[in-house]
Short mmCIF file of C-alpha atoms and ligand atoms in Angstrom, two decimals:
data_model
loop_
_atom_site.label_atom_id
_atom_site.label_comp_id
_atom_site.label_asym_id
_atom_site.label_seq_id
_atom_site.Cartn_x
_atom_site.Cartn_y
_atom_site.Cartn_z
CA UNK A 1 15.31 -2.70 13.58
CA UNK A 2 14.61 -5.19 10.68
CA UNK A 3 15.62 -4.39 7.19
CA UNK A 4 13.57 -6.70 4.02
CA UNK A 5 14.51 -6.64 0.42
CA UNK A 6 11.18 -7.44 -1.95
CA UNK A 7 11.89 -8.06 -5.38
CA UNK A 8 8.40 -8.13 -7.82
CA UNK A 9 6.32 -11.21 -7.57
CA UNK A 10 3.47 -12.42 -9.65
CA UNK A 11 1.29 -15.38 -9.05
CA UNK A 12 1.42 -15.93 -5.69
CA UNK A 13 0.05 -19.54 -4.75
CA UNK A 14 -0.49 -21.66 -1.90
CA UNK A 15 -2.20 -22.89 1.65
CA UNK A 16 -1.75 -20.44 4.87
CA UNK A 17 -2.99 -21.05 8.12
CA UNK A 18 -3.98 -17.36 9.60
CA UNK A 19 -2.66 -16.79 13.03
CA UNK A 20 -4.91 -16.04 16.17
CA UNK A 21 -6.31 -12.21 16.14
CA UNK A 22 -3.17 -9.96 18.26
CA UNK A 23 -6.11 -7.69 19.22
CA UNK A 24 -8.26 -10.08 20.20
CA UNK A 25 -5.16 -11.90 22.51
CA UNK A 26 -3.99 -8.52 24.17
CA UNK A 27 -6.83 -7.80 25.93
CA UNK A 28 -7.32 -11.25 26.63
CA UNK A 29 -3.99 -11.82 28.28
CA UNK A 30 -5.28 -8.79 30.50
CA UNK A 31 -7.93 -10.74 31.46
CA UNK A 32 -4.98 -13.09 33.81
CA UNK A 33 -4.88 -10.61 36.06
CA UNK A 34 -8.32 -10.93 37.17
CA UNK A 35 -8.33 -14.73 38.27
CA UNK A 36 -5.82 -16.50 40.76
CA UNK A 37 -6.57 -19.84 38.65
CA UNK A 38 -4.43 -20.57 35.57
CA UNK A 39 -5.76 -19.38 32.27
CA UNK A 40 -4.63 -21.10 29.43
CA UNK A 41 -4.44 -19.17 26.11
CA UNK A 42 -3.83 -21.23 23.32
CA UNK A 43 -2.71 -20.23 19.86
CA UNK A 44 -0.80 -17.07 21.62
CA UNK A 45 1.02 -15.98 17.83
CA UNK A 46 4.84 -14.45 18.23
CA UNK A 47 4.70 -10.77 18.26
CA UNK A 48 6.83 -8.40 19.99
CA UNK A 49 3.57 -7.21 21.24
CA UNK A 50 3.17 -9.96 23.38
CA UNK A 51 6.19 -10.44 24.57
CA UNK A 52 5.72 -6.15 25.97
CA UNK A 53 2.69 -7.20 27.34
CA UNK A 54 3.92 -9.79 28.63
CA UNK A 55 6.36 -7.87 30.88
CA UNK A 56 3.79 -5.68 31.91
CA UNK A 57 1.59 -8.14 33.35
CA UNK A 58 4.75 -9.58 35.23
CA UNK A 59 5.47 -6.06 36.71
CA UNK A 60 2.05 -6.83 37.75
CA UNK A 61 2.05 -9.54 39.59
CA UNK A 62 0.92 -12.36 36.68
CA UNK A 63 2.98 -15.79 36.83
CA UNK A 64 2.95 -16.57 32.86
CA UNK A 65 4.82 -19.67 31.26
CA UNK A 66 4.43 -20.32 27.50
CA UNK A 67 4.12 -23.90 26.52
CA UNK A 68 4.41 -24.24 22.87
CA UNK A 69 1.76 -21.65 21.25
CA UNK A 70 0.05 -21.15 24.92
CA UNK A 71 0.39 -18.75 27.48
CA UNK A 72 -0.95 -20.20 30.91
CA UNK A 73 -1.19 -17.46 33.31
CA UNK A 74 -2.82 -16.01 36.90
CA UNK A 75 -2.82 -13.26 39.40
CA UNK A 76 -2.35 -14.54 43.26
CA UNK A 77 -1.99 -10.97 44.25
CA UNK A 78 -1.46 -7.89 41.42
CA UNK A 79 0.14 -5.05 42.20
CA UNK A 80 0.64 -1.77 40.05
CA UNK A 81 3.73 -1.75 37.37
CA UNK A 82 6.14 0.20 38.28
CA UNK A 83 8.28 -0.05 34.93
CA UNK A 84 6.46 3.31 33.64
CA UNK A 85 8.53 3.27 29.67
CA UNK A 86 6.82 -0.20 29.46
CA UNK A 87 3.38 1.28 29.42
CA UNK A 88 4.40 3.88 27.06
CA UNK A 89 5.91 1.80 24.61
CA UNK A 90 2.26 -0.13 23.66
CA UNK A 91 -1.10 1.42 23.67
CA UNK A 92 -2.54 -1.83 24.91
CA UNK A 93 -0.76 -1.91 27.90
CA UNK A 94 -3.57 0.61 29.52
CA UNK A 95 -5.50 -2.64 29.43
CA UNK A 96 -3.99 -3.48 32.90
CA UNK A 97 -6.00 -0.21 34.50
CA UNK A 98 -9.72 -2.26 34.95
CA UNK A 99 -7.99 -5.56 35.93
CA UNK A 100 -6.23 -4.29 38.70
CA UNK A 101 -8.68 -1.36 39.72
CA UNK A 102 -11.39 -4.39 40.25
CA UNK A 103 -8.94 -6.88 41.68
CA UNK A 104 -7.47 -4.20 44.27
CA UNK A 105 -9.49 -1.16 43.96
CA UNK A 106 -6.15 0.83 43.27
CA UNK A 107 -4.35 1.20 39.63
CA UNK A 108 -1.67 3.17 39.06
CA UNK A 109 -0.44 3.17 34.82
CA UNK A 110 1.75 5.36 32.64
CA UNK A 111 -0.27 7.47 30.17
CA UNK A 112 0.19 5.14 26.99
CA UNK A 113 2.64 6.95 24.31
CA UNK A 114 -0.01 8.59 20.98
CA UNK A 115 2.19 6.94 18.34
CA UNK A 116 2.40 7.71 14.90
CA UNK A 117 -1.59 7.24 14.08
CA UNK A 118 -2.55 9.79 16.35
CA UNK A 119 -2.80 11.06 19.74
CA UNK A 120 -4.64 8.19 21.06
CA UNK A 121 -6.35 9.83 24.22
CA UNK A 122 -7.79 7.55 26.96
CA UNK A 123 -10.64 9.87 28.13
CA UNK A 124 -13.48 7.17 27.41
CA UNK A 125 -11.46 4.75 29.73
CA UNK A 126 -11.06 6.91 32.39
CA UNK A 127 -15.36 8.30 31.97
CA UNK A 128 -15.97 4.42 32.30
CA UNK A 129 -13.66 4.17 35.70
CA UNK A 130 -15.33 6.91 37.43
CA UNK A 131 -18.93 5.07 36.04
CA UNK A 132 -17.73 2.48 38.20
CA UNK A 133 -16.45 4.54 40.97
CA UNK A 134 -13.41 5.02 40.69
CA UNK A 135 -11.76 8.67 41.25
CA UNK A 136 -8.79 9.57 38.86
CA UNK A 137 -5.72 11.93 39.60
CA UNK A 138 -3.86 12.78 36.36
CA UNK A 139 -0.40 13.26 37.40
CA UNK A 140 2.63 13.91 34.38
CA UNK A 141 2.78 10.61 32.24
CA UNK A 142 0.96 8.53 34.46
CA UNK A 143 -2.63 8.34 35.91
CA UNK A 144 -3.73 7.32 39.24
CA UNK A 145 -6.98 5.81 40.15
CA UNK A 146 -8.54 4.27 43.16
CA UNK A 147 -12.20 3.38 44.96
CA UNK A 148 -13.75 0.28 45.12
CA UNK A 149 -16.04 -0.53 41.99
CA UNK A 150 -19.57 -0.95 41.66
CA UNK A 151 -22.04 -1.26 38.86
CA UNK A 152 -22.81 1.55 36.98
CA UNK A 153 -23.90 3.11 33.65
CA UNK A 154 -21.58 4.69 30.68
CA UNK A 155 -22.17 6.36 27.47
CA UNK A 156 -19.07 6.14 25.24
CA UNK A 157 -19.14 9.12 23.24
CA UNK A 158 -17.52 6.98 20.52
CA UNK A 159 -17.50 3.26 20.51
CA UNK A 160 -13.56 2.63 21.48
CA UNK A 161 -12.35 -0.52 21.26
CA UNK A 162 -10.07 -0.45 24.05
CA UNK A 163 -12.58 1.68 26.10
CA UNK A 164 -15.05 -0.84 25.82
CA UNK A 165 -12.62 -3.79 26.53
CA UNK A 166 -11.14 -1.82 30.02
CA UNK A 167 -14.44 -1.46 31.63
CA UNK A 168 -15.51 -5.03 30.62
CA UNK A 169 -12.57 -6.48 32.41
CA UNK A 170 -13.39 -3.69 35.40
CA UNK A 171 -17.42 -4.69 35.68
CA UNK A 172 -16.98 -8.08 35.60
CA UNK A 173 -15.87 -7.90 39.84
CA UNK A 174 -17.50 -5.09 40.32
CA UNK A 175 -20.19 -4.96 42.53
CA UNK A 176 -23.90 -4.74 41.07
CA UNK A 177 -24.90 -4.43 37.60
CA UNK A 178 -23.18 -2.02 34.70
CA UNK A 179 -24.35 -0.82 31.37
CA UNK A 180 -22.37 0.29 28.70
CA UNK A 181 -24.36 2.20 25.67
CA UNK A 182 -22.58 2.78 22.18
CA UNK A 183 -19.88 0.30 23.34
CA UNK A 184 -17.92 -1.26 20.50
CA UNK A 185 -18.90 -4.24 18.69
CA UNK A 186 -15.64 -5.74 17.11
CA UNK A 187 -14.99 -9.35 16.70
CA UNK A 188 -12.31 -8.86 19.58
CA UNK A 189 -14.94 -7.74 22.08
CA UNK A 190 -17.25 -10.54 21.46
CA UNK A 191 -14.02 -12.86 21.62
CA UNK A 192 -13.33 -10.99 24.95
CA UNK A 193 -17.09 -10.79 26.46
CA UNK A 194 -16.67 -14.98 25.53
CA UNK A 195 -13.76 -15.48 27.51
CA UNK A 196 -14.50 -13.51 30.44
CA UNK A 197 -17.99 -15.55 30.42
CA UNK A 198 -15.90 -18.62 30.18
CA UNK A 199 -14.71 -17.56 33.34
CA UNK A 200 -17.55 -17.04 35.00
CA UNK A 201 -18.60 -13.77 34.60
CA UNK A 202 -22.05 -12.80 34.11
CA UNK A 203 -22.21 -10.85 30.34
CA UNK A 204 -25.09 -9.77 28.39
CA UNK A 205 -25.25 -8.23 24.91
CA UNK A 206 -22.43 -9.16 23.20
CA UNK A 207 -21.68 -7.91 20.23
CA UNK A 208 -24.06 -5.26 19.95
CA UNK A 209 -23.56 -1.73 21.25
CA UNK A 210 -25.46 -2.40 24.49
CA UNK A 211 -23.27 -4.29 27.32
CA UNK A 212 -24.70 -5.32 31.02
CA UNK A 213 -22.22 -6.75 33.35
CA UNK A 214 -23.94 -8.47 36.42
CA UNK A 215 -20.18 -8.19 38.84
CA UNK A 216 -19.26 -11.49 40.49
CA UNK A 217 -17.18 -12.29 43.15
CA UNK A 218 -14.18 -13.94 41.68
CA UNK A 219 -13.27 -15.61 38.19
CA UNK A 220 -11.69 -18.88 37.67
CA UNK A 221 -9.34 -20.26 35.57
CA UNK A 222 -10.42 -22.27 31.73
CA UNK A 223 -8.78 -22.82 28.54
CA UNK A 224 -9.13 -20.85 25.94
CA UNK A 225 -8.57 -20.57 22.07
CA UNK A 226 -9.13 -16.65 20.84
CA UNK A 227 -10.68 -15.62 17.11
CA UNK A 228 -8.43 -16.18 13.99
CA UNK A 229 -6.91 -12.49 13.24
CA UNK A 230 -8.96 -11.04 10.35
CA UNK A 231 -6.74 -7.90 9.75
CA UNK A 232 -3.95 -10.48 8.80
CA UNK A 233 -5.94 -12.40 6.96
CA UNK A 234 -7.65 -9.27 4.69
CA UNK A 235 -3.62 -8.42 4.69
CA UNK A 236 -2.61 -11.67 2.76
CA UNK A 237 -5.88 -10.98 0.43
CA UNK A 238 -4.46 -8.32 -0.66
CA UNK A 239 -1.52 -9.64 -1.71
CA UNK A 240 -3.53 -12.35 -3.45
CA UNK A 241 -5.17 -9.58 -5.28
CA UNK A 242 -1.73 -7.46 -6.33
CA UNK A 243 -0.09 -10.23 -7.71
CA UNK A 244 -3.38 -11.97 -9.37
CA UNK A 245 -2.32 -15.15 -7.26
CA UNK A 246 -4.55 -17.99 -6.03
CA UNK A 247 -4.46 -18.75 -2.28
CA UNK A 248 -6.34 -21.12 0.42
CA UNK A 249 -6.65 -19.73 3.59
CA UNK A 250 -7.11 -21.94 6.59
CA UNK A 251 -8.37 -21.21 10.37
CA UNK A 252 -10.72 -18.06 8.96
CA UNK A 253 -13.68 -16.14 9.82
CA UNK A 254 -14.82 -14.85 6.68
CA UNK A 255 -18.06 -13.59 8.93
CA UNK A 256 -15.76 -11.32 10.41
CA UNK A 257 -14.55 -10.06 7.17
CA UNK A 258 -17.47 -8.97 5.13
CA UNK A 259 -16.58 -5.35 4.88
CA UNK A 260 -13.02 -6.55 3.26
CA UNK A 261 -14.65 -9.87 1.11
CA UNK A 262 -16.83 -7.44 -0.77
CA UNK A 263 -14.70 -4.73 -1.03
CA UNK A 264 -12.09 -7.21 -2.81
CA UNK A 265 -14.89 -8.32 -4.59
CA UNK A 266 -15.70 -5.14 -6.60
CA UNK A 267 -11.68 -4.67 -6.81
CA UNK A 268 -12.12 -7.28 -9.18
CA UNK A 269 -11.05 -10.60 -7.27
CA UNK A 270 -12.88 -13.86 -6.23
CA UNK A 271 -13.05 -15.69 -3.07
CA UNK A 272 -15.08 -18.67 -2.58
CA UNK A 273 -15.86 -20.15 0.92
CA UNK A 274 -15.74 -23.61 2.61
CA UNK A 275 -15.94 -25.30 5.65
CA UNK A 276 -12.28 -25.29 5.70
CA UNK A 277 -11.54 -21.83 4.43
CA UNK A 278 -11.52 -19.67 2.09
CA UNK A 279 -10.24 -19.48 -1.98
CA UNK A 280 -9.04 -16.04 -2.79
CA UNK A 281 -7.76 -15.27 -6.62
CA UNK A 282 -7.84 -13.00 -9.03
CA UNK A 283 -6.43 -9.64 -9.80
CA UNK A 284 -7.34 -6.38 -8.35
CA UNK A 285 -8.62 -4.44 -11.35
CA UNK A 286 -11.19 -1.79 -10.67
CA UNK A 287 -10.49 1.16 -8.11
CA UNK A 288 -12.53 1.42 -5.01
CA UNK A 289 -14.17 3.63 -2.72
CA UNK A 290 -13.27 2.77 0.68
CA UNK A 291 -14.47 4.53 3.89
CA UNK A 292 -12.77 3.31 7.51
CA UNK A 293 -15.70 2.73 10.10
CA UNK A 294 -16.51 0.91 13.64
CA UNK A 295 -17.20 -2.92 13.03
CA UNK A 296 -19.24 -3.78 11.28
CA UNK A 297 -17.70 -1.39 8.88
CA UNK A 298 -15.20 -1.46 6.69
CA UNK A 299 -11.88 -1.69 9.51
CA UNK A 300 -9.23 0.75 9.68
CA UNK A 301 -6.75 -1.46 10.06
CA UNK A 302 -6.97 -2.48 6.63
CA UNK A 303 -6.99 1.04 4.69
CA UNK A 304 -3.37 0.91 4.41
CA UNK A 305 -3.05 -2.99 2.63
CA UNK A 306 -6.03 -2.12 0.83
CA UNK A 307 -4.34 1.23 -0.25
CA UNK A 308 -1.77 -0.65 -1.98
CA UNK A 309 -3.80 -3.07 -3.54
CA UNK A 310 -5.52 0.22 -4.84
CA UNK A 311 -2.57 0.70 -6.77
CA UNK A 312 -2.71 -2.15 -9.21
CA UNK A 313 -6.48 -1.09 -10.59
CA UNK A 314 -6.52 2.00 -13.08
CA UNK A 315 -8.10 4.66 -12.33
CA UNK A 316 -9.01 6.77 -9.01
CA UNK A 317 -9.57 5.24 -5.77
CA UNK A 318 -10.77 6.94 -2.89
CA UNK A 319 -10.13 6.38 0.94
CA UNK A 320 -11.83 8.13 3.76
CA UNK A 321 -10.26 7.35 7.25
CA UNK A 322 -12.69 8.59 9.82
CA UNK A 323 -11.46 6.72 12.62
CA UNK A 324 -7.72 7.73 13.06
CA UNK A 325 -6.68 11.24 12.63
CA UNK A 326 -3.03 10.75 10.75
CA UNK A 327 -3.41 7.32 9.37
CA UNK A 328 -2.40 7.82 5.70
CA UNK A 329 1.60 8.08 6.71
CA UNK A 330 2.47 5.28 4.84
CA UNK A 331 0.94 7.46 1.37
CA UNK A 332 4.10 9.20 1.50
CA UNK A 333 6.43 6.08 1.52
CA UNK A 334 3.92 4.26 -1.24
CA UNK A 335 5.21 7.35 -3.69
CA UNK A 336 8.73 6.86 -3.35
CA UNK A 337 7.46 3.67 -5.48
CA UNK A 338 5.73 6.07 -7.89
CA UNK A 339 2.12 5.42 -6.47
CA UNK A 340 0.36 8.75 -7.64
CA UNK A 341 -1.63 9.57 -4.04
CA UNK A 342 -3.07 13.13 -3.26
CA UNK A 343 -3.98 13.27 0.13
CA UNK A 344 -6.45 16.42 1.85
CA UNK A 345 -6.96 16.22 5.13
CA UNK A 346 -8.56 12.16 5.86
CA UNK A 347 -9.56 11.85 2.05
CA UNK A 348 -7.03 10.59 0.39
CA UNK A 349 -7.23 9.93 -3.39
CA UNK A 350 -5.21 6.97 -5.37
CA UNK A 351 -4.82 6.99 -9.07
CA UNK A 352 -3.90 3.37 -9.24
CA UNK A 353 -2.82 1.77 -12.78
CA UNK A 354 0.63 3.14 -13.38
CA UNK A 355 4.04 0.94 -13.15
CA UNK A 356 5.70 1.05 -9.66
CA UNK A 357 9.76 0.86 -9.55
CA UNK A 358 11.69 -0.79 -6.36
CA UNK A 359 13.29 1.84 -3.99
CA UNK A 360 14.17 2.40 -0.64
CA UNK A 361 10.97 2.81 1.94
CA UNK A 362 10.86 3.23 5.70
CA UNK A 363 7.66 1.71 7.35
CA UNK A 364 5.83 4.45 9.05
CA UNK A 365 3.76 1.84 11.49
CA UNK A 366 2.51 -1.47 11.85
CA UNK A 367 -0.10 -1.59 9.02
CA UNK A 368 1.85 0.98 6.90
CA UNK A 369 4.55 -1.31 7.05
CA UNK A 370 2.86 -4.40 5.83
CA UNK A 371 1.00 -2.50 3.09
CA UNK A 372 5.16 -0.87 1.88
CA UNK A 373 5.69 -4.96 1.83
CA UNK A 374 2.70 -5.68 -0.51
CA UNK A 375 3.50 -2.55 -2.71
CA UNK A 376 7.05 -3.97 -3.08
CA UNK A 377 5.76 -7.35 -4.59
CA UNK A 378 4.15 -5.09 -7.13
CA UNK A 379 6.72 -2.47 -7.91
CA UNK A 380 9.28 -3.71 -10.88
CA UNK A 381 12.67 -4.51 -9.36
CA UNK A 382 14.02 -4.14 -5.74
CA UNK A 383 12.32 -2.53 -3.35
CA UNK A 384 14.36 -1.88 0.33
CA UNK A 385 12.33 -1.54 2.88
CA UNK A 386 13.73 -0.20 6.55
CA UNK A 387 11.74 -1.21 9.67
CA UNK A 388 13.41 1.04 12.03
CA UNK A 389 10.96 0.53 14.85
CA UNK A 390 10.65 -3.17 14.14
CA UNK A 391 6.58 -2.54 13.65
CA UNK A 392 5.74 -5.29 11.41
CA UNK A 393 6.93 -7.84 13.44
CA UNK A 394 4.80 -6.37 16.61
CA UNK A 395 1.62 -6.91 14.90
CA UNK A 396 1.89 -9.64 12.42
CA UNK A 397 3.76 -13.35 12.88
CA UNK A 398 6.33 -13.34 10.45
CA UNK A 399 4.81 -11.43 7.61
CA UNK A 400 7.39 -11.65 5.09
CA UNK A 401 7.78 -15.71 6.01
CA UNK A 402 4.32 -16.59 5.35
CA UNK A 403 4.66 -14.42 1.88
CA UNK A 404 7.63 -16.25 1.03
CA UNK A 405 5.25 -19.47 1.12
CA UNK A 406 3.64 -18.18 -1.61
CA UNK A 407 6.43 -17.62 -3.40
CA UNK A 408 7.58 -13.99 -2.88
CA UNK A 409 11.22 -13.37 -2.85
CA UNK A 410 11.44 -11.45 0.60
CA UNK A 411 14.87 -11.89 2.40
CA UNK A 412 15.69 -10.12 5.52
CA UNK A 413 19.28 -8.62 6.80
CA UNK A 414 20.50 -10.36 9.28
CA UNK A 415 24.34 -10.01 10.71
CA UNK A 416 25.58 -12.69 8.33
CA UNK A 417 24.26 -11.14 5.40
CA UNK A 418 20.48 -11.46 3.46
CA UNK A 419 18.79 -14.55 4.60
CA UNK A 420 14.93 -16.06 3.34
CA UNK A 421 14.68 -18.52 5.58
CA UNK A 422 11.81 -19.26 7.34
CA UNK A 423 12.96 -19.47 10.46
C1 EPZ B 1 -7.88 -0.80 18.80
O1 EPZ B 1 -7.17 0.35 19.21
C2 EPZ B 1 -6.88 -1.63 18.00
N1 EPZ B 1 -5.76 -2.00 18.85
C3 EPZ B 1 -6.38 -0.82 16.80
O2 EPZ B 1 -5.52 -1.65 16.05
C4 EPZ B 1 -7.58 -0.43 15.95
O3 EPZ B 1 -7.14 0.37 14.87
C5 EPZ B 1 -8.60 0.33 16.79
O4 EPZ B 1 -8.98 -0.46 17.94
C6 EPZ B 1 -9.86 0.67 16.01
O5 EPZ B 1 -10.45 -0.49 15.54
C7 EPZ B 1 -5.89 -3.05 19.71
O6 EPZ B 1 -6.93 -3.67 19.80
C8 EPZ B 1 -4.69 -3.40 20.53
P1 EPZ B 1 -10.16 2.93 19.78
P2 EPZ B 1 -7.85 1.36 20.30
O7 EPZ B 1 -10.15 3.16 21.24
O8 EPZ B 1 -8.58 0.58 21.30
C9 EPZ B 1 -10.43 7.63 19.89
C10 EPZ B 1 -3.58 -2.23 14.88
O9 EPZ B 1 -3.08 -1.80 13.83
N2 EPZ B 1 -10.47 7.48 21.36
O10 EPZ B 1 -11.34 2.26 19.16
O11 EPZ B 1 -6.82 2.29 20.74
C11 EPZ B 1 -9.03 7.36 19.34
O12 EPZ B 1 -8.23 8.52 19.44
C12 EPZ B 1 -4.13 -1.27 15.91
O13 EPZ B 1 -3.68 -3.45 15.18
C13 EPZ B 1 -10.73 8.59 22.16
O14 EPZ B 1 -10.94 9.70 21.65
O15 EPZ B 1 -8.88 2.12 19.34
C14 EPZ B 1 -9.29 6.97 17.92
O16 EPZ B 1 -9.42 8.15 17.14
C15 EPZ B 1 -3.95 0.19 15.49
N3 EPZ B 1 -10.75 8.44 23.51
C16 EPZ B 1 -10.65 6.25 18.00
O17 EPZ B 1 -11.23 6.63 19.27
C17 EPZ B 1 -10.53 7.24 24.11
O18 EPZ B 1 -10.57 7.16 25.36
C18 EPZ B 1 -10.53 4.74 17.94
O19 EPZ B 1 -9.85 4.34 19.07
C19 EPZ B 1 -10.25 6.12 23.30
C20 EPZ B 1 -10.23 6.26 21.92
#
């Protein structure tokens, strides 16, 4: 439970180093269970996500220490979790099903909760199993798969993310060659396809929607540094933009942001790029058209920050979320702040320009929380907002802290009272 009060801000300024990409280290911390030599992650950021995951890949069988900001971990022998709520309290915990199907030909994992996005179904990971051999029994919450793997081919019939990540870290032991068509082509995969190589697996294609694992015998150990998180970053744009502030970002990928940068950019705001990072300013002035896609695509991640940036330029905006069948949740919360949002079906439309006035807010999920966060620095007054389900801290690392460098006035309940410390 976390409860922040947000009072307006205007202006915000400042330097921000942007954290290393959550879904780029989730499936990477996966990747541990594949290798009996330490992997060392470095730059692991401080989300409650990890620290789930975490437990999961304990329960099965992963020795992990952290050491500052890295997570050095390995697998002597996994076994399947047996802590069942674990796997239903985080999607990304059905990562563990191609690591331990390749390591011991058996996996046995709790059907992952839907959560408040949608249903979430895990049909394309279980297609790419049985490419590789394996046979699945569905039992109630949980699924059950065995066989030992071997190459194979797989058509995703839509280019998951987390479908394309599980039979990565399957193929890579599996024996013979695999081929995955329409697989997705995030940043995250490629970061994941690099690590695994780093490791000594055998990967061609990456980043485009053609994949061919050659198996190998075993992986080894390495170090490794994942992708800065660009869903944070476009977060803290935003903000930027609602505010009309001026802000360096450092440790970027603006090539991972494109979608976003020129989305921003016919909102109204600048952003100029260096070797060092990137200058964003301005104020968000003109409404936007905005339609969620696969990478390289505009990400749907962002539709709910960008949504509330959408609020400070007059006239109508218009979001399409095509990925994600109840993703506009937080549309609800944004009027309780007098945003003026009609919403049919996955079309919503924003009629941005109109004063916003501080009120209570609940955060519907991890990205509808952060954007109820940015539409309180814009809304006149006090705005509370309630994270029952603690979501904004699973997914970003100390959201309202690295606001409050820019000067927001964020302060968070704590038993002694308010605090804005940055602890
Ligand atoms: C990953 O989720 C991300 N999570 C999500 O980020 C992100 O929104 C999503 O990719 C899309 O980019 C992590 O990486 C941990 P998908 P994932 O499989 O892998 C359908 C955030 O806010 N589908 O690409 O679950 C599914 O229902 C989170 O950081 C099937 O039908 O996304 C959805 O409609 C939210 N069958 C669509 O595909 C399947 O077997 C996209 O899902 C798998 C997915």
């Amino acid at each position: 439970m976390a409860l922040y009060r947000i009072r307006h801000a205007e202006r915000l300024r400042g330097e921000l180093e942007i954290h290393t990409a959550k879904n780029a280290v989730l499936p990477i911390l996966c990747a541990g269970l594949l290798t009996r030599e330490p992997l060392r992650i470095e730059g692991v950021p401080h989300l409650t996500d990890v620290d789930t995951l975490w437990a999961i890949l304990q329960d099965c069988g992963a020795q992990i220490c952290r050491e500052g900001d890295a997570l050095t971990l390995f697998t002597p022998e996994p076994v399947s979790p047996v802590e069942e709520d674990l796997l239903s309290r985080m999607r990304a915990s059905v990562l563990v099903m191609g690591p331990l199907l390749a390591r011991t030909g058996y996996a046995r994992v709790g059907l992952p909760g839907g959560c408040a996005i949608g249903q979430r179904p895990i049909d394309l990971h279980l297609k790419g199993m049985q490419a590789l051999g394996a046979e699945s029994t569905l039992t109630p919450g949980s699924v059950t798969l065995q066989g030992t793997l071997r190459g194979g081919s797989v058509y995703l019939d839509f280019p998951s993310v987390g479908a394309t990540e599980n039979i990565l870290l399957a193929a890579v032991l599996a024996q013979g060659v695999t081929r995955i068509e329409n697989a997705a082509k995030e940043p995250e995969i490629v970061d994941l396809c690099a690590l695994l190589s780093r490791m000594g697996a055998k990967i061609r294609g990456c980043g485009t929607s053609t994949l061919y694992i050659e198996g190998v015998r075993e992986l080894h150990g390495c170090v490794y540094r994942p992708i800065p998180d660009r869903i944070e970053a476009g977060t803290l744009c935003c903000a930027v933009g609602m505010t009309q502030g001026s802000v360096f970002l450092r440790n970027i990928r603006p090539d991972h942001m494109r979608a976003v940068l020129y989305k921003l950019r016919e909102a109204g705001m600048d952003f100029r790029e260096s070797q060092a990072g990137l200058r964003i300013s301005g104020r968000a002035k003109n409404p936007i058209q905005v339609r969620t896609l696969t990478y390289p695509g505009f990400p749907t991640d962002m539709q709910a920050p960008m949504m509330a940036l959408a609020l400070c330029s007059r006239g109508a905006s218009v979001f399409c979320e095509t990925i994600f069948e109840n993703r506009f949740m937080h549309a609800r919360e944004l009027a309780r702040l007098g945003a003026r949002i009609r919403i049919e079906d996955r079309i919503a439309l924003v009629e941005g320009g109109y004063p916003l006035q501080g009120a209570a807010v609940t955060s519907t999920d991890l990205r509808g929380g952060a954007a109820l966060m940015l539409a309180g620095l814009l809304a006149q007054g006090e705005t509370l907002l309630s994270d029952p389900h603690g979501h904004i801290a699973r997914g970003y690392e100390n959201l309202p802290g690295m606001l409050r460098e820019l000067g927001a006035d964020i302060e968070e309940a704590t038993e002694d009272g308010w605090s804005s410390a940055n602890g």
